[in-house]
Short mmCIF file of C-alpha atoms in Angstrom, two decimals:
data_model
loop_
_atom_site.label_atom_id
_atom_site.label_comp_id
_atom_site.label_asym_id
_atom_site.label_seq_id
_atom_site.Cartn_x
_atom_site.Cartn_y
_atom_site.Cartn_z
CA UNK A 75 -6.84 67.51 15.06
CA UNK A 76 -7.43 63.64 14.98
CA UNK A 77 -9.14 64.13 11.47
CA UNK A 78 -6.43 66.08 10.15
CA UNK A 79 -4.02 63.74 11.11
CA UNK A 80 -5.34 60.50 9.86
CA UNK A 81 -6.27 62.60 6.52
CA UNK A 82 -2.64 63.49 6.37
CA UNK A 83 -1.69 59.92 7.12
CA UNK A 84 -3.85 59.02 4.36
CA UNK A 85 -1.88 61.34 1.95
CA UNK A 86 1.31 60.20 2.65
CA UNK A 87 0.64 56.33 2.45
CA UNK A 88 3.21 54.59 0.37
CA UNK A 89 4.84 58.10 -0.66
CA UNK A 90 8.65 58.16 -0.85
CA UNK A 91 9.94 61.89 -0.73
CA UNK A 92 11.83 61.84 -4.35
CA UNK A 93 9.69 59.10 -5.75
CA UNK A 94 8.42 58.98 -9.00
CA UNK A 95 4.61 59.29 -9.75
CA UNK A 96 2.52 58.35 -12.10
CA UNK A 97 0.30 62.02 -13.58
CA UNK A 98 -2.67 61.86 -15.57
CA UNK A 99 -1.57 62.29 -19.03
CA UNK A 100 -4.23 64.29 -19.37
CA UNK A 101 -4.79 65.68 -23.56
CA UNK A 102 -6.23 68.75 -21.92
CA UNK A 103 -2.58 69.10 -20.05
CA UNK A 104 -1.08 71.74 -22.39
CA UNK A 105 2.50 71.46 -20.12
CA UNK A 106 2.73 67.65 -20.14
CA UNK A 107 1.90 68.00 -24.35
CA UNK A 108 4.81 70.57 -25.08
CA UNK A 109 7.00 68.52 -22.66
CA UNK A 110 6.34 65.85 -24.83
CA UNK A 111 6.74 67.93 -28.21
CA UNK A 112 9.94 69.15 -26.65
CA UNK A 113 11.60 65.55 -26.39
CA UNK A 114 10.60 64.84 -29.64
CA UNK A 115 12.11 67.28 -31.22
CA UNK A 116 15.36 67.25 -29.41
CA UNK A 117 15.80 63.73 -29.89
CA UNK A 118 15.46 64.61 -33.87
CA UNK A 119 17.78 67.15 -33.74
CA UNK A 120 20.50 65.22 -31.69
CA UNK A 121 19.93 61.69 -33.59
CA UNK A 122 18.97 63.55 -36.76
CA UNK A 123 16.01 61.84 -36.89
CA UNK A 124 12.22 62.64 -38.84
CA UNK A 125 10.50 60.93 -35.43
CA UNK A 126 6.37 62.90 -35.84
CA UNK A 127 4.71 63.47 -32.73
CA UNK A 128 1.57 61.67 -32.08
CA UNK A 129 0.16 61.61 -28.68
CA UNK A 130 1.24 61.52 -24.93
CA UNK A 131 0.31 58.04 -23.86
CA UNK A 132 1.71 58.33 -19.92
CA UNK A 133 3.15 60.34 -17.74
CA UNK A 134 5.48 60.35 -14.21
CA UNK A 135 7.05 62.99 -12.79
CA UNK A 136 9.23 63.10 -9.99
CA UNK A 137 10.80 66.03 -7.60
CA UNK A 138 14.61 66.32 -7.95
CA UNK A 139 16.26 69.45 -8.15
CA UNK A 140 13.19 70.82 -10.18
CA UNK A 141 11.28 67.73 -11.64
CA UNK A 142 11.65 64.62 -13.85
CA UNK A 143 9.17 63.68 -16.27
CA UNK A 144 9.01 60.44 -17.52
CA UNK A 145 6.97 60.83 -20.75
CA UNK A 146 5.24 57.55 -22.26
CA UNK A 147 4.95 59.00 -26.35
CA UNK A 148 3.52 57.48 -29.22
CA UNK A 149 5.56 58.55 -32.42
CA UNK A 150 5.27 57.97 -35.79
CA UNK A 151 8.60 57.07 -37.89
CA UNK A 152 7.41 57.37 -41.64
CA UNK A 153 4.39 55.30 -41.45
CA UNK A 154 5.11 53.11 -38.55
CA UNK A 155 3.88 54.09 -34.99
CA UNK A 156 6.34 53.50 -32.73
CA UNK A 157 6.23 54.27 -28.68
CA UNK A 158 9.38 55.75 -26.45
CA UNK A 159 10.23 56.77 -23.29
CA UNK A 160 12.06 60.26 -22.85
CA UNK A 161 12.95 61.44 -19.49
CA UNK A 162 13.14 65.42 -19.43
CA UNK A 163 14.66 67.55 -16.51
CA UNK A 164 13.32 71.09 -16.08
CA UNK A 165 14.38 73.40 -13.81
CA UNK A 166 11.82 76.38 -13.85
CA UNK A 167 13.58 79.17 -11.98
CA UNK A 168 16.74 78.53 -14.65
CA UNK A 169 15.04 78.09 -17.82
CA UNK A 170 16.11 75.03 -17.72
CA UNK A 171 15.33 71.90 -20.02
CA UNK A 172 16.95 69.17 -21.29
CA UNK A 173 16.31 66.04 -22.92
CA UNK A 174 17.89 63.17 -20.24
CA UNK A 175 16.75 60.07 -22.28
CA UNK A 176 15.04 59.19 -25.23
CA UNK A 177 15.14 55.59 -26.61
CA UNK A 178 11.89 52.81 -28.19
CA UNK A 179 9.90 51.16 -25.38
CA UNK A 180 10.88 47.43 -25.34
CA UNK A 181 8.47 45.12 -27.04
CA UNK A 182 6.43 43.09 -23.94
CA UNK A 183 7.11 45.72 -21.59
CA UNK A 184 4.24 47.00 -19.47
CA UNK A 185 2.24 49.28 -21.90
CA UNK B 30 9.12 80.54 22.68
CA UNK B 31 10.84 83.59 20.50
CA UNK B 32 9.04 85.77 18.13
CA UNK B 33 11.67 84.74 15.52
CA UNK B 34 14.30 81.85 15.50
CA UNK B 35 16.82 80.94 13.14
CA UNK B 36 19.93 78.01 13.55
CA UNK B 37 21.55 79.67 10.41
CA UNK B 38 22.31 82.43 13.34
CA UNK B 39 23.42 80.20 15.78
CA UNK B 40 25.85 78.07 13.53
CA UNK B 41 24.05 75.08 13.34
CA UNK B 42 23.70 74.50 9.74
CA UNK B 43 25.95 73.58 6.95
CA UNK B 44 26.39 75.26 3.21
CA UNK B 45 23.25 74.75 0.81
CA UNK B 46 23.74 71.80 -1.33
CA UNK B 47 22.29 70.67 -4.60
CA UNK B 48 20.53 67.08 -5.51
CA UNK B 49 20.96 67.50 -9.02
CA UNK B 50 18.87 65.36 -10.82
CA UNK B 51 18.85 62.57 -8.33
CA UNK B 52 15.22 61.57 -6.39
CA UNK B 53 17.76 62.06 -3.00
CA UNK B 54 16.06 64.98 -1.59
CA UNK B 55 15.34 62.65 1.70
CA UNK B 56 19.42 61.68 2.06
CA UNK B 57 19.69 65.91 2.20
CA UNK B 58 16.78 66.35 4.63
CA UNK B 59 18.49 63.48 6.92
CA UNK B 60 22.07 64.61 6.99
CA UNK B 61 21.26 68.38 7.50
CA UNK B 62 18.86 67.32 10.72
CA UNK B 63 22.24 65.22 11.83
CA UNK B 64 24.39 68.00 10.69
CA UNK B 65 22.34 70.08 13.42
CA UNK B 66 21.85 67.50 16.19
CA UNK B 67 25.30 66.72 15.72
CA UNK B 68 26.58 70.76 16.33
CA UNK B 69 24.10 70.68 19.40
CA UNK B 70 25.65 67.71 20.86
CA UNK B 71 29.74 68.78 20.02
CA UNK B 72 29.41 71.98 19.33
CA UNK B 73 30.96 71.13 16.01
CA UNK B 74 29.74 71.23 12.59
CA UNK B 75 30.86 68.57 10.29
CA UNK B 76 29.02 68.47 6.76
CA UNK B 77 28.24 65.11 6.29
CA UNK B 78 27.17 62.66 3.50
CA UNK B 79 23.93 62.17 1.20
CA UNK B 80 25.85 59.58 -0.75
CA UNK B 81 26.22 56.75 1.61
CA UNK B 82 21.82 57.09 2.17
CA UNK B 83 21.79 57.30 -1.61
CA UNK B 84 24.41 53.75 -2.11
CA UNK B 85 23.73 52.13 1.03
CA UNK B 86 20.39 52.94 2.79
CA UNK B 87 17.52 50.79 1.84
CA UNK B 88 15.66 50.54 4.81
CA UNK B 89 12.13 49.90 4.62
CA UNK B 90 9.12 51.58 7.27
CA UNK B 91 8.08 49.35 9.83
CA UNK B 92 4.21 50.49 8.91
CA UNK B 93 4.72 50.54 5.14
CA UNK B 94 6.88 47.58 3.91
CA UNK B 95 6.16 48.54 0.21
CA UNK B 96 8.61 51.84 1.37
CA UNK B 97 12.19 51.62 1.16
CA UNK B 98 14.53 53.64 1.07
CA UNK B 99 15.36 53.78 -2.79
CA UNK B 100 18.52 56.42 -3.58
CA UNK B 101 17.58 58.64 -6.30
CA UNK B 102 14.10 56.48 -6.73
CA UNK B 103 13.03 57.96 -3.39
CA UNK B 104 12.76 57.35 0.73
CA UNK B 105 11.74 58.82 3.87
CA UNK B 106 13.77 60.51 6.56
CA UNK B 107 12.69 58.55 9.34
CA UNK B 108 13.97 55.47 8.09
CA UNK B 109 17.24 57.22 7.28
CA UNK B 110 17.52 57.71 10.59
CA UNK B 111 16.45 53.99 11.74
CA UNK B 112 19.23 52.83 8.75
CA UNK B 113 21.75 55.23 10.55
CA UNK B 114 21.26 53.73 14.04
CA UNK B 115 21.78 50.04 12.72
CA UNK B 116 24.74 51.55 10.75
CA UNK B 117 26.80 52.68 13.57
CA UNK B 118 26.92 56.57 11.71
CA UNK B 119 27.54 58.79 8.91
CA UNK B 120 30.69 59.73 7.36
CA UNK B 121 31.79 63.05 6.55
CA UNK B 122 30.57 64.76 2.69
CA UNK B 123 34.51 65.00 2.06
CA UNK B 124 34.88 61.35 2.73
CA UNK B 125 31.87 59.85 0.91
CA UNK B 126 30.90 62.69 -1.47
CA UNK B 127 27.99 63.00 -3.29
CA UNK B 128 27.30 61.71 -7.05
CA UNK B 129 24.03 62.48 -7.55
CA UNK B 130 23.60 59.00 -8.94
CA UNK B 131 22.70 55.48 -7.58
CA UNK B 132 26.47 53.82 -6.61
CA UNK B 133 27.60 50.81 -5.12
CA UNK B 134 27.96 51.09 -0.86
CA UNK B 135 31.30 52.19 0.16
CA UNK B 136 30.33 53.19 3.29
CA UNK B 137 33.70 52.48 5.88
CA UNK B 138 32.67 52.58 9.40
CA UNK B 139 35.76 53.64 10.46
CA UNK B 140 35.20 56.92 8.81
CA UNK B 141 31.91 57.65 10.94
CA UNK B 142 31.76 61.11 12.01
CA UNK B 143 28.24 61.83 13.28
CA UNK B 144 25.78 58.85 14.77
CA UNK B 145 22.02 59.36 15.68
CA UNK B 146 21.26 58.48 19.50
CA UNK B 147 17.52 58.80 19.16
CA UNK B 148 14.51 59.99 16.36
CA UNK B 149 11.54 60.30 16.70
CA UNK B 150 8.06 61.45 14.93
CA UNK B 151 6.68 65.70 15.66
CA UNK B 152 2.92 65.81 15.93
CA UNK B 153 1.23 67.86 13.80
CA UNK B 154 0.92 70.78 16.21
CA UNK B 155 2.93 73.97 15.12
CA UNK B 156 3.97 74.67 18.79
CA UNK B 157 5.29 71.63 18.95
CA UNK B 158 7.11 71.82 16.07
CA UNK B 159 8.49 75.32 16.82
CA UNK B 160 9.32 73.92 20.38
CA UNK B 161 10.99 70.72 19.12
CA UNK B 162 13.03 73.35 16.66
CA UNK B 163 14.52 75.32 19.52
CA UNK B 164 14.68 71.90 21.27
CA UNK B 165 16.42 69.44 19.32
CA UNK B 166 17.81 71.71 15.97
CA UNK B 167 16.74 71.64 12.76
CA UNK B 168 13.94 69.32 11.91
CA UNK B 169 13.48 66.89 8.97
CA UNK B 170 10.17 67.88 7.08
CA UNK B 171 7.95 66.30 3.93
CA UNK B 172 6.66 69.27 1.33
CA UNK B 173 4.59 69.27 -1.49
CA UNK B 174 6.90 71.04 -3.76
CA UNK B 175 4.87 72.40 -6.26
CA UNK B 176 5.15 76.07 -5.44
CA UNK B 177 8.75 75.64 -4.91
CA UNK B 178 9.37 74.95 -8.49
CA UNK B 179 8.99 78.74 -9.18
CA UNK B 180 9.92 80.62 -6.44
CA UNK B 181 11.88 83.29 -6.38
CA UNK B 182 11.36 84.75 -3.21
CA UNK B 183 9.56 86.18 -0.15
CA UNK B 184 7.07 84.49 1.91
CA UNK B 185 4.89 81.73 -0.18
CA UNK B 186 1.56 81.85 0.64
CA UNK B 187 -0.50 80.24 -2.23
CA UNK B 188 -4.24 79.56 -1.91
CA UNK B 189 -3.98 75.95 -3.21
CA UNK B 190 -1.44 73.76 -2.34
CA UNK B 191 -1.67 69.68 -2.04
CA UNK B 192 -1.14 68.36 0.92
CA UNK B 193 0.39 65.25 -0.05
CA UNK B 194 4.42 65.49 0.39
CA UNK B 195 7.13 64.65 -2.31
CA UNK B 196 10.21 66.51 -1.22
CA UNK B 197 12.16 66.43 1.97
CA UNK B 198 14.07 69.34 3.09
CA UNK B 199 14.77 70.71 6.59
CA UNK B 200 13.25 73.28 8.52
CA UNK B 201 15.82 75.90 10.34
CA UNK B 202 13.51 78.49 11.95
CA UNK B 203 10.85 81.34 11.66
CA UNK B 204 9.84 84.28 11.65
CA UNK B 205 6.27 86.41 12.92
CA UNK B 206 6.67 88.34 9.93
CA UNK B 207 7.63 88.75 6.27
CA UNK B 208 6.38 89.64 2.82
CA UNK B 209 3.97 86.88 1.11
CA UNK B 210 4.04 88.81 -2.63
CA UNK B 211 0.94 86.84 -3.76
CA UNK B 212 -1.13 88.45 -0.03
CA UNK B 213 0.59 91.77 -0.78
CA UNK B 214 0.87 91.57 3.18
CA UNK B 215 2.74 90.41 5.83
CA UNK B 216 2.61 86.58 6.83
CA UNK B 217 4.20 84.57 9.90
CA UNK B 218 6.52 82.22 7.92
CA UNK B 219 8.71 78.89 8.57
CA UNK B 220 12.36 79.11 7.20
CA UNK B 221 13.34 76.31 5.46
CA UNK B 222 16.74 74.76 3.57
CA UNK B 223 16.20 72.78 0.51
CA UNK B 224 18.68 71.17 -1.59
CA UNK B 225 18.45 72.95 -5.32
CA UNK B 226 21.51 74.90 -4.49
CA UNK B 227 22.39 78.47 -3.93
CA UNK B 228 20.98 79.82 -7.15
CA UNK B 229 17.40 78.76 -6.03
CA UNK B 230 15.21 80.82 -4.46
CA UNK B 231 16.45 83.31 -1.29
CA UNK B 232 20.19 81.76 -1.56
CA UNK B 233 18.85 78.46 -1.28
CA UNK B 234 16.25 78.67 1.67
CA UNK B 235 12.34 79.39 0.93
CA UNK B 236 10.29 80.77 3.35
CA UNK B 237 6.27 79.60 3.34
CA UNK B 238 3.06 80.61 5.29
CA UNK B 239 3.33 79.82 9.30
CA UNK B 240 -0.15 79.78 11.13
CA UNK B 241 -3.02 77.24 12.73
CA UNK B 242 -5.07 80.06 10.66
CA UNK B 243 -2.94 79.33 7.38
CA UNK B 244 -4.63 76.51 5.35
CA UNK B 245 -2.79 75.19 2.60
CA UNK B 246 0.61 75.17 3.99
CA UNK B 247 1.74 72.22 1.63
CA UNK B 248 1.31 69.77 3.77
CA UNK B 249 4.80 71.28 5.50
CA UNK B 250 3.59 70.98 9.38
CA UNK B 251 2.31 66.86 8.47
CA UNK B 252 5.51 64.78 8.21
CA UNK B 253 8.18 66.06 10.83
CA UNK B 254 10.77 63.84 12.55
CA UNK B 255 13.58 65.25 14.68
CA UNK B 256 16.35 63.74 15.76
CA UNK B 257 19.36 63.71 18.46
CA UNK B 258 23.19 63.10 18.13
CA UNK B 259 25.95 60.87 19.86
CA UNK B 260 27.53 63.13 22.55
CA UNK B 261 31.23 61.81 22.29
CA UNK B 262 32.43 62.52 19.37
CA UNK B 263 35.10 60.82 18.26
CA UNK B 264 38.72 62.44 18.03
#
């Protein structure tokens, strides 16, 4: 059991129960896309806004009651590209899914 | 040891609560362990507070400086418990109820109602862990909790599960045998409380694969900590 426990030690180093961590945002990651989709469109519907999709730059996700995604996206507002952040709650066993946050990423802040 | 164990028979744990969409799951799987120790030592339940982890815990491990206890960012229920002891206590959920978001400390010692006397760290051993259950009460566990996220019900059993934890809940007993739906047989099984409310899965509780034979267990037998209560409780 001494390799099982230093492997689980391993694991667990620097892991907070209910802290956030960073995903591959992975093209190929057809959950992480529509997530992404999702918050985009929401956020156009609620701030009547013509924001296009472009790609999933990064991705988070945390456990809460169901998870948190914190979604990196690269938009495109009429010709401009344009990156935000949207935070997105889903709760599977609900249906649930709702936009939490959606708003530009800051100009000099970490990419 | 029994074949099956359960506090929820013997009266040692409180109603199912819900995190919400708060990173707090560790404040839940702290303060139901206490809630236990804290029956075993008075014999009385009080439901106590996530909220004063969440606004005023932000105690660091010894081995890990880098993790601190963050409210809904994150921590660990081991140093919940270390934060508790320099503390003096907890206070009850009625007197420092829960939010479910970050909050300035309002903690009032004079409200304590539950304090911990000792903690300490289960080896990764499932006899252990089932003695230190009958033992000591309820015990705070890490989970990887991606199967959780879609259960319904029954025993979970899945053939791949990560080992590397990122929710806290509590473990409350077990059983030798119940349906795993995905096995389409019977499986030995931990019972375990999370903190998604009632509507989630069997009333709030899941039940996963038990077994030194049982590989992918989501990491659920590799971060355990148990802990004991103050005797006197104060009147």
């Amino acid at each position: 059991t001494r390799s099982t426990q230093k492997e689980s030690v391993a694991d667990n180093a620097g892991m907070l129960a209910g802290g956030i961590k960073d995903v591959p945002a992975n093209e190929n990651d057809l959950q992480l896309q529509e997530l992404a989709r999702f918050a985009v469109n929401e956020h156009n519907q609620k701030a009547n806004a013509l924001l296009g999709f472009e790609k999933l730059v990064k991705a988070k996700t945390q456990v809460v009651a169901g998870t948190m995604y914190y979604l990196t996206i690269e938009v495109k507002d009429g010709e401009v590209k344009k990156l935000y952040e949207a935070k997105v709650w889903e709760k599977p066993w609900e249906n649930f899914k709702q936009l939490q946050e959606f708003k530009p990423v800051e100009e000099g802040a970490s990419a | 040891l029994p074949d099956d164990f359960d506090w929820r028979d013997h009266g040692a744990v409180g109603p199912v609560k819900n995190q919400g969409s708060c990173g707090s799951c560790w404040s839940f799987s702290a303060s139901g362990a206490l809630e236990g120790a804290h029956y075993l030592a008075t014999g009385k339940l009080e439901v106590l507070s996530e909220q004063q982890f969440v606004d005023c815990d932000h105690e660091c491990d010894s081995s890990e400086p880098d993790s601190c206890d963050s409210g809904c960012n994150g921590g660990l229920m081991t140093t919940a418990f270390s934060y508790l002891q320099k503390a003096g206590g907890l206070e009850s959920e009625k007197d420092y109820p829960y939010t479910g978001s970050d909050g300035k400390c309002k903690f009032d010692k004079s409200k304590i109602v539950a304090s911990v006397q000792n903690f300490s760290v289960v080896s990764v051993d499932e006899a252990q862990i089932s003695a230190n259950l009958i033992k000591h009460g309820p015990l705070a566990i890490g989970i990887n909790a991606a199967y959780m996220q879609t259960y319904i019900g029954g025993v979970s059993c899945p053939y791949i599960c990560g080992r590397h934890l990122d929710h806290g809940v509590l473990l409350v007993g077990y059983g030798a045998s119940g349906f795993a739906p995905i096995r389409l047989k019977d499986k030995p099984y931990w019972i375990i409380k999370n903190s998604w409310g009632e509507n989630w899965g069997e009333n709030g509780y899941y039940k996963i694969c038990r077994g030194s034979n049982v590989r992918n267990k989501c990491g659920v037998d590799s971060m355990v900590s148990t802990v004991s209560a103050v005797h006197a409780s104060k009147e």
